[in-house]
Amino acid sequence: MTTSTGRKVTANIALTLDGRYNGPGGPTDAEAIVRYATTEVARDHLTRIYEGATTALLGRLNAEGFLGYWPTVAADDSADPRDRGYAKWLVDTEKVVLSTTLTEAPWERTRVVNAPAADVIAELKATGAGDILVNTSPTITKALLAADLLDRLYLLICPEIAGDGQRLFDDGLPSSKWTLTHQETGELGEIAMVYDRAR
């Protein structure tokens, strides 16, 4: 029997009104999302996301993008303090990267794991303390939604319809109920929400 420390599993992601995390241009098409990511509400939301988290769980593509960008923000004295706070957290925290192609991590405080997300979560929940944050990694988030292993969702809803692209909530997910614990509307019509799984 697997023991559990009671660590919460959280995930954050930005979505368009039609539920997409990228646009018709493919995985790197964030045109319908990017302008909403630097508003006051979005930056406050970013701070909320990592508070209490001690482990970042990332897919390889996100790890490469995030860890190529955020360390420069951590070192930039002119950056918004909320961005720097998140950047420093990401650099300093334990990172677990799920990958079938990487064999070793090119980043500090990072280990690479080639295993199903549910198995990795079970291992992480057996030791340590603090939340486990699935950090803008939709493939992992989808797998954990399918296995009903997410305890909290941080959503930033952007007021645009992408029309095409990948959706977070695919058909076939098990039904589940969620409780809205925070909601804030930003200057551009973006909405930051926190939902806790009702069990």
XYZ file of N, CA and C in Angstrom, residues 27-176:
450
model
N 1.208 24.027 -31.311
C 1.603 24.135 -29.904
C 2.235 25.459 -29.501
N 2.893 26.144 -30.426
C 3.541 27.412 -30.063
C 2.655 28.629 -30.320
N 1.436 28.408 -30.808
C 0.526 29.523 -31.109
C -0.229 29.932 -29.841
N 0.300 30.958 -29.163
C -0.325 31.458 -27.931
C -0.885 32.866 -28.135
N -1.165 33.214 -29.386
C -1.588 34.575 -29.706
C -2.841 34.998 -28.934
N -3.776 34.086 -28.738
C -5.030 34.426 -28.061
C -4.865 34.487 -26.541
N -3.683 34.171 -26.038
C -3.460 34.095 -24.589
C -2.410 35.082 -24.100
N -1.355 35.283 -24.883
C -0.157 35.955 -24.386
C -0.407 37.384 -23.891
N -1.278 38.127 -24.535
C -1.492 39.522 -24.112
C -2.171 39.628 -22.745
N -2.810 38.552 -22.295
C -3.498 38.563 -20.998
C -2.597 38.083 -19.860
N -1.420 37.590 -20.190
C -0.538 36.977 -19.191
C 0.231 37.995 -18.354
N 0.212 39.271 -18.763
C 1.001 40.283 -18.039
C 0.127 41.367 -17.416
N -1.174 41.099 -17.291
C -2.047 42.067 -16.627
C -1.847 41.978 -15.114
N -2.378 42.955 -14.394
C -2.270 42.943 -12.930
C -2.899 41.676 -12.345
N -4.086 41.331 -12.843
C -4.781 40.141 -12.329
C -3.995 38.875 -12.653
N -3.435 38.790 -13.857
C -2.674 37.598 -14.242
C -1.408 37.466 -13.399
N -0.754 38.588 -13.130
C 0.477 38.527 -12.324
C 0.172 38.166 -10.872
N -0.924 38.684 -10.333
C -1.324 38.286 -8.978
C -1.676 36.795 -8.949
N -2.315 36.329 -10.008
C -2.684 34.920 -10.144
C -1.425 34.050 -10.179
N -0.397 34.515 -10.889
C 0.868 33.790 -10.972
C 1.477 33.592 -9.589
N 1.402 34.629 -8.771
C 1.920 34.529 -7.405
C 1.134 33.492 -6.611
N -0.178 33.507 -6.760
C -1.052 32.572 -6.049
C -0.726 31.123 -6.414
N -0.386 30.912 -7.680
C -0.149 29.567 -8.205
C 0.996 28.860 -7.497
N 2.104 29.578 -7.269
C 3.283 28.881 -6.729
C 3.392 28.970 -5.209
N 2.601 29.824 -4.572
C 2.643 29.886 -3.103
C 2.242 28.532 -2.534
N 3.066 27.982 -1.702
C 2.761 26.682 -1.096
C 3.268 25.490 -1.888
N 3.712 25.730 -3.145
C 4.216 24.618 -3.956
C 5.714 24.434 -3.725
N 6.129 23.190 -3.594
C 7.546 22.884 -3.380
C 8.125 22.019 -4.493
N 7.267 21.563 -5.402
C 7.708 20.753 -6.535
C 6.984 21.242 -7.783
N 7.749 21.417 -8.868
C 7.155 21.738 -10.171
C 7.238 20.494 -11.047
N 6.101 20.082 -11.580
C 6.047 18.940 -12.488
C 5.799 19.489 -13.889
N 6.713 19.184 -14.809
C 6.681 19.770 -16.148
C 6.845 18.703 -17.221
N 6.248 18.955 -18.375
C 6.573 18.173 -19.557
C 7.871 18.709 -20.152
N 8.486 17.933 -21.028
C 9.777 18.336 -21.580
C 9.711 19.653 -22.345
N 8.714 19.818 -23.204
C 8.638 21.038 -24.005
C 8.480 22.266 -23.124
N 7.635 22.164 -22.116
C 7.460 23.295 -21.205
C 8.726 23.563 -20.405
N 9.384 22.500 -19.977
C 10.627 22.668 -19.223
C 11.658 23.409 -20.064
N 11.787 23.021 -21.321
C 12.761 23.677 -22.196
C 12.420 25.155 -22.384
N 11.128 25.442 -22.580
C 10.721 26.838 -22.757
C 10.855 27.651 -21.486
N 10.339 27.118 -20.385
C 10.343 27.837 -19.109
C 11.763 28.060 -18.599
N 12.568 26.997 -18.648
C 13.896 27.071 -18.035
C 14.905 27.751 -18.962
N 14.471 28.039 -20.184
C 15.268 28.876 -21.063
C 14.950 30.350 -20.878
N 13.765 30.645 -20.312
C 13.299 32.028 -20.198
C 13.350 32.580 -18.770
N 12.759 31.854 -17.822
C 12.543 32.417 -16.487
C 13.807 32.714 -15.687
N 14.901 31.949 -15.825
C 16.111 32.321 -15.077
C 16.620 33.731 -15.393
N 16.422 34.201 -16.632
C 16.834 35.572 -16.965
C 15.951 36.592 -16.255
N 14.676 36.249 -16.057
C 13.767 37.143 -15.325
C 14.169 37.201 -13.852
N 14.562 36.056 -13.300
C 14.980 36.009 -11.886
C 16.159 36.938 -11.635
N 17.000 37.110 -12.647
C 18.205 37.937 -12.490
C 17.993 39.390 -12.928
N 16.787 39.714 -13.402
C 16.511 41.048 -13.950
C 15.891 41.950 -12.877
N 16.675 42.881 -12.362
C 16.189 43.780 -11.304
C 15.052 44.675 -11.757
N 14.912 44.869 -13.060
C 13.854 45.756 -13.563
C 12.543 45.011 -13.840
N 12.551 43.694 -13.695
C 11.331 42.909 -13.943
C 10.302 43.156 -12.852
N 9.032 42.954 -13.183
C 7.957 43.069 -12.196
C 8.273 42.135 -11.027
N 8.143 42.617 -9.789
C 8.481 41.777 -8.624
C 7.721 40.456 -8.580
N 6.502 40.445 -9.089
C 5.728 39.199 -9.093
C 6.326 38.209 -10.091
N 6.765 38.726 -11.243
C 7.421 37.856 -12.221
C 8.737 37.322 -11.656
N 9.502 38.191 -10.990
C 10.772 37.765 -10.402
C 10.546 36.736 -9.300
N 9.497 36.934 -8.512
C 9.187 35.978 -7.444
C 8.915 34.592 -7.999
N 8.093 34.537 -9.038
C 7.798 33.255 -9.678
C 9.056 32.665 -10.301
N 9.835 33.505 -10.984
C 11.048 33.036 -11.655
C 12.041 32.448 -10.649
N 12.225 33.138 -9.523
C 13.145 32.637 -8.501
C 12.638 31.326 -7.909
N 11.321 31.254 -7.694
C 10.749 30.007 -7.195
C 11.035 28.865 -8.167
N 10.804 29.093 -9.461
C 10.987 28.044 -10.461
C 12.447 27.596 -10.529
N 13.357 28.538 -10.453
C 14.782 28.201 -10.496
C 15.185 27.392 -9.260
N 14.693 27.793 -8.102
C 15.148 27.204 -6.836
C 14.414 25.939 -6.416
N 13.207 25.725 -6.911
C 12.404 24.604 -6.419
C 12.819 23.283 -7.057
N 12.378 22.182 -6.457
C 12.564 20.860 -7.050
C 11.722 20.773 -8.322
N 12.339 20.303 -9.408
C 11.619 20.153 -10.666
C 11.694 18.699 -11.124
N 10.553 18.171 -11.545
C 10.491 16.829 -12.118
C 9.969 16.993 -13.540
N 10.736 16.526 -14.508
C 10.370 16.660 -15.917
C 10.033 15.280 -16.471
N 8.815 15.156 -17.006
C 8.412 13.901 -17.634
C 8.873 13.918 -19.081
N 9.627 12.907 -19.471
C 10.139 12.862 -20.839
C 10.456 11.432 -21.230
N 10.169 11.114 -22.488
C 10.558 9.812 -23.033
C 11.842 9.936 -23.845
N 12.334 11.162 -24.038
C 13.512 11.364 -24.885
C 14.738 11.857 -24.121
N 14.557 12.671 -23.087
C 15.703 13.136 -22.303
C 16.210 12.020 -21.401
N 17.512 11.939 -21.244
C 18.076 10.949 -20.326
C 18.659 11.610 -19.082
N 19.056 12.875 -19.205
C 19.519 13.605 -18.036
C 19.070 15.050 -18.140
N 18.963 15.698 -16.989
C 18.433 17.066 -16.944
C 19.555 18.087 -17.137
N 19.373 19.030 -18.063
C 20.376 20.074 -18.233
C 20.174 21.246 -17.271
N 19.244 21.108 -16.326
C 18.923 22.198 -15.399
C 19.208 21.754 -13.966
N 19.523 22.724 -13.123
C 19.773 22.434 -11.708
C 18.475 22.064 -10.992
N 18.619 21.279 -9.917
C 17.497 20.860 -9.069
C 16.375 20.205 -9.887
N 16.771 19.444 -10.906
C 15.802 18.821 -11.809
C 16.162 17.370 -12.025
N 15.149 16.518 -12.031
C 15.368 15.132 -12.438
C 14.373 14.774 -13.530
N 14.808 13.931 -14.418
C 13.989 13.494 -15.553
C 13.421 12.116 -15.238
N 12.129 11.952 -15.513
C 11.462 10.679 -15.241
C 10.708 10.247 -16.495
N 10.879 8.996 -16.883
C 10.126 8.428 -17.991
C 9.128 7.438 -17.394
N 7.958 7.970 -17.005
C 6.926 7.153 -16.362
C 5.585 7.855 -16.527
N 4.484 7.127 -16.392
C 3.167 7.764 -16.464
C 2.997 8.806 -15.350
N 2.275 9.881 -15.671
C 2.087 10.976 -14.712
C 1.486 10.482 -13.400
N 0.525 9.568 -13.463
C -0.125 9.074 -12.241
C 0.878 8.374 -11.331
N 1.820 7.627 -11.908
C 2.840 6.936 -11.110
C 3.790 7.940 -10.456
N 4.146 8.983 -11.197
C 5.045 10.009 -10.667
C 4.372 10.748 -9.515
N 3.090 11.050 -9.666
C 2.337 11.719 -8.593
C 2.302 10.841 -7.351
N 2.062 9.549 -7.521
C 2.021 8.636 -6.368
C 3.361 8.640 -5.636
N 4.457 8.652 -6.385
C 5.783 8.673 -5.774
C 6.018 9.998 -5.044
N 5.658 11.115 -5.670
C 5.869 12.425 -5.055
C 5.012 12.602 -3.798
N 3.806 12.054 -3.827
C 2.911 12.206 -2.671
C 3.342 11.346 -1.489
N 4.212 10.378 -1.749
C 4.653 9.480 -0.674
C 5.733 10.108 0.205
N 6.365 11.162 -0.285
C 7.436 11.806 0.478
C 7.312 13.322 0.366
N 8.013 14.023 1.219
C 8.085 15.480 1.106
C 6.863 16.188 1.648
N 6.847 17.499 1.417
C 5.749 18.345 1.885
C 5.537 19.460 0.872
N 4.398 20.102 0.957
C 4.091 21.203 0.038
C 3.366 20.703 -1.197
N 2.742 21.644 -1.909
C 1.976 21.290 -3.103
C 2.889 20.846 -4.240
N 2.331 20.027 -5.112
C 2.980 19.608 -6.349
C 2.266 20.356 -7.469
N 2.965 21.258 -8.148
C 2.353 22.102 -9.171
C 2.661 21.577 -10.563
N 1.616 21.182 -11.283
C 1.751 20.850 -12.702
C 1.742 22.177 -13.435
N 2.898 22.581 -13.906
C 3.138 23.960 -14.308
C 2.912 24.169 -15.805
N 1.691 24.561 -16.167
C 1.323 24.859 -17.555
C 1.743 23.724 -18.487
N 1.473 22.499 -18.085
C 1.810 21.315 -18.876
C 0.530 20.550 -19.173
N -0.147 20.912 -20.287
C -1.480 20.352 -20.545
C -1.529 18.842 -20.694
N -0.509 18.231 -21.250
C -0.538 16.777 -21.417
C -0.580 16.087 -20.059
N 0.224 16.589 -19.116
C 0.224 16.021 -17.764
C -1.103 16.322 -17.071
N -1.589 17.559 -17.223
C -2.864 17.936 -16.600
C -3.990 17.044 -17.103
N -4.027 16.783 -18.399
C -5.063 15.910 -18.974
C -4.991 14.507 -18.363
N -3.768 13.982 -18.244
C -3.599 12.635 -17.687
C -4.081 12.577 -16.239
N -3.808 13.643 -15.487
C -4.212 13.649 -14.075
C -5.711 13.891 -13.918
N -6.304 14.668 -14.828
C -7.768 14.810 -14.827
C -8.421 13.455 -15.131
N -7.859 12.734 -16.087
C -8.405 11.420 -16.454
C -8.323 10.440 -15.297
N -7.270 10.570 -14.481
C -7.085 9.672 -13.331
C -7.691 10.242 -12.052
N -8.326 11.414 -12.131
C -8.917 12.112 -10.987
C -7.899 12.308 -9.858
N -6.726 12.816 -10.230
C -5.667 13.025 -9.243
C -5.373 14.507 -8.979
N -6.122 15.405 -9.594
C -5.905 16.835 -9.349
C -6.781 17.308 -8.196
N -6.172 18.100 -7.305
C -6.907 18.658 -6.166
C -7.297 20.119 -6.391
N -6.570 20.811 -7.270
C -6.853 22.234 -7.493
C -6.480 22.612 -8.922
N -7.324 23.458 -9.534
C -7.072 23.995 -10.873
C -6.991 25.512 -10.800
N -5.890 26.061 -11.288
C -5.752 27.509 -11.440
C -5.969 27.816 -12.918
N -7.046 28.524 -13.227
C -7.372 28.821 -14.620
C -7.329 30.322 -14.873
N -6.732 30.708 -15.998
C -6.836 32.073 -16.487
C -7.607 31.991 -17.797
N -8.823 32.525 -17.791
C -9.681 32.469 -18.979
C -9.511 33.767 -19.763
N -9.093 33.628 -21.012
C -8.817 34.782 -21.871
C -10.003 35.012 -22.798
N -10.473 36.266 -22.922
C -11.714 36.543 -23.651
C -11.542 36.560 -25.172
N -11.066 35.465 -25.704
C -10.943 35.295 -27.150
C -11.356 33.880 -27.520
N -11.852 33.727 -28.725
C -12.156 32.405 -29.269
C -11.073 32.087 -30.291
N -10.336 31.029 -30.047
C -9.229 30.669 -30.943
C -9.747 30.021 -32.220
N -10.861 29.294 -32.119
C -11.458 28.674 -33.297
C -10.878 27.319 -33.648
N -9.642 27.085 -33.260
C -8.994 25.793 -33.484
C -7.803 25.720 -32.536
N -7.221 24.551 -32.419
C -6.133 24.349 -31.462
C -6.508 23.243 -30.501
N -5.650 22.997 -29.530
C -5.859 21.884 -28.606
C -6.668 22.323 -27.395
N -7.587 21.450 -26.986
C -8.436 21.712 -25.832
C -7.917 20.971 -24.610
N -8.140 21.576 -23.432
C -7.757 20.907 -22.191
C -8.752 19.815 -21.830
N -10.030 20.135 -21.904
C -11.058 19.203 -21.439
C -11.562 18.366 -22.617
N -10.899 17.250 -22.840
C -11.274 16.351 -23.922
C -12.511 15.542 -23.547
N -13.218 15.056 -24.561
C -14.324 14.135 -24.311
C -13.771 12.880 -23.638
N -14.599 12.277 -22.779
C -14.218 11.017 -22.148
C -13.617 11.150 -20.763
N -13.451 12.395 -20.276
C -12.960 12.558 -18.909
C -14.009 12.054 -17.922
N -13.594 11.522 -16.778
C -14.590 11.146 -15.772
C -15.267 12.403 -15.230
N -16.535 12.284 -14.880
C -17.233 13.446 -14.327
C -16.671 13.772 -12.950
N -16.669 15.061 -12.602
C -16.152 15.496 -11.309
C -16.770 16.836 -10.958
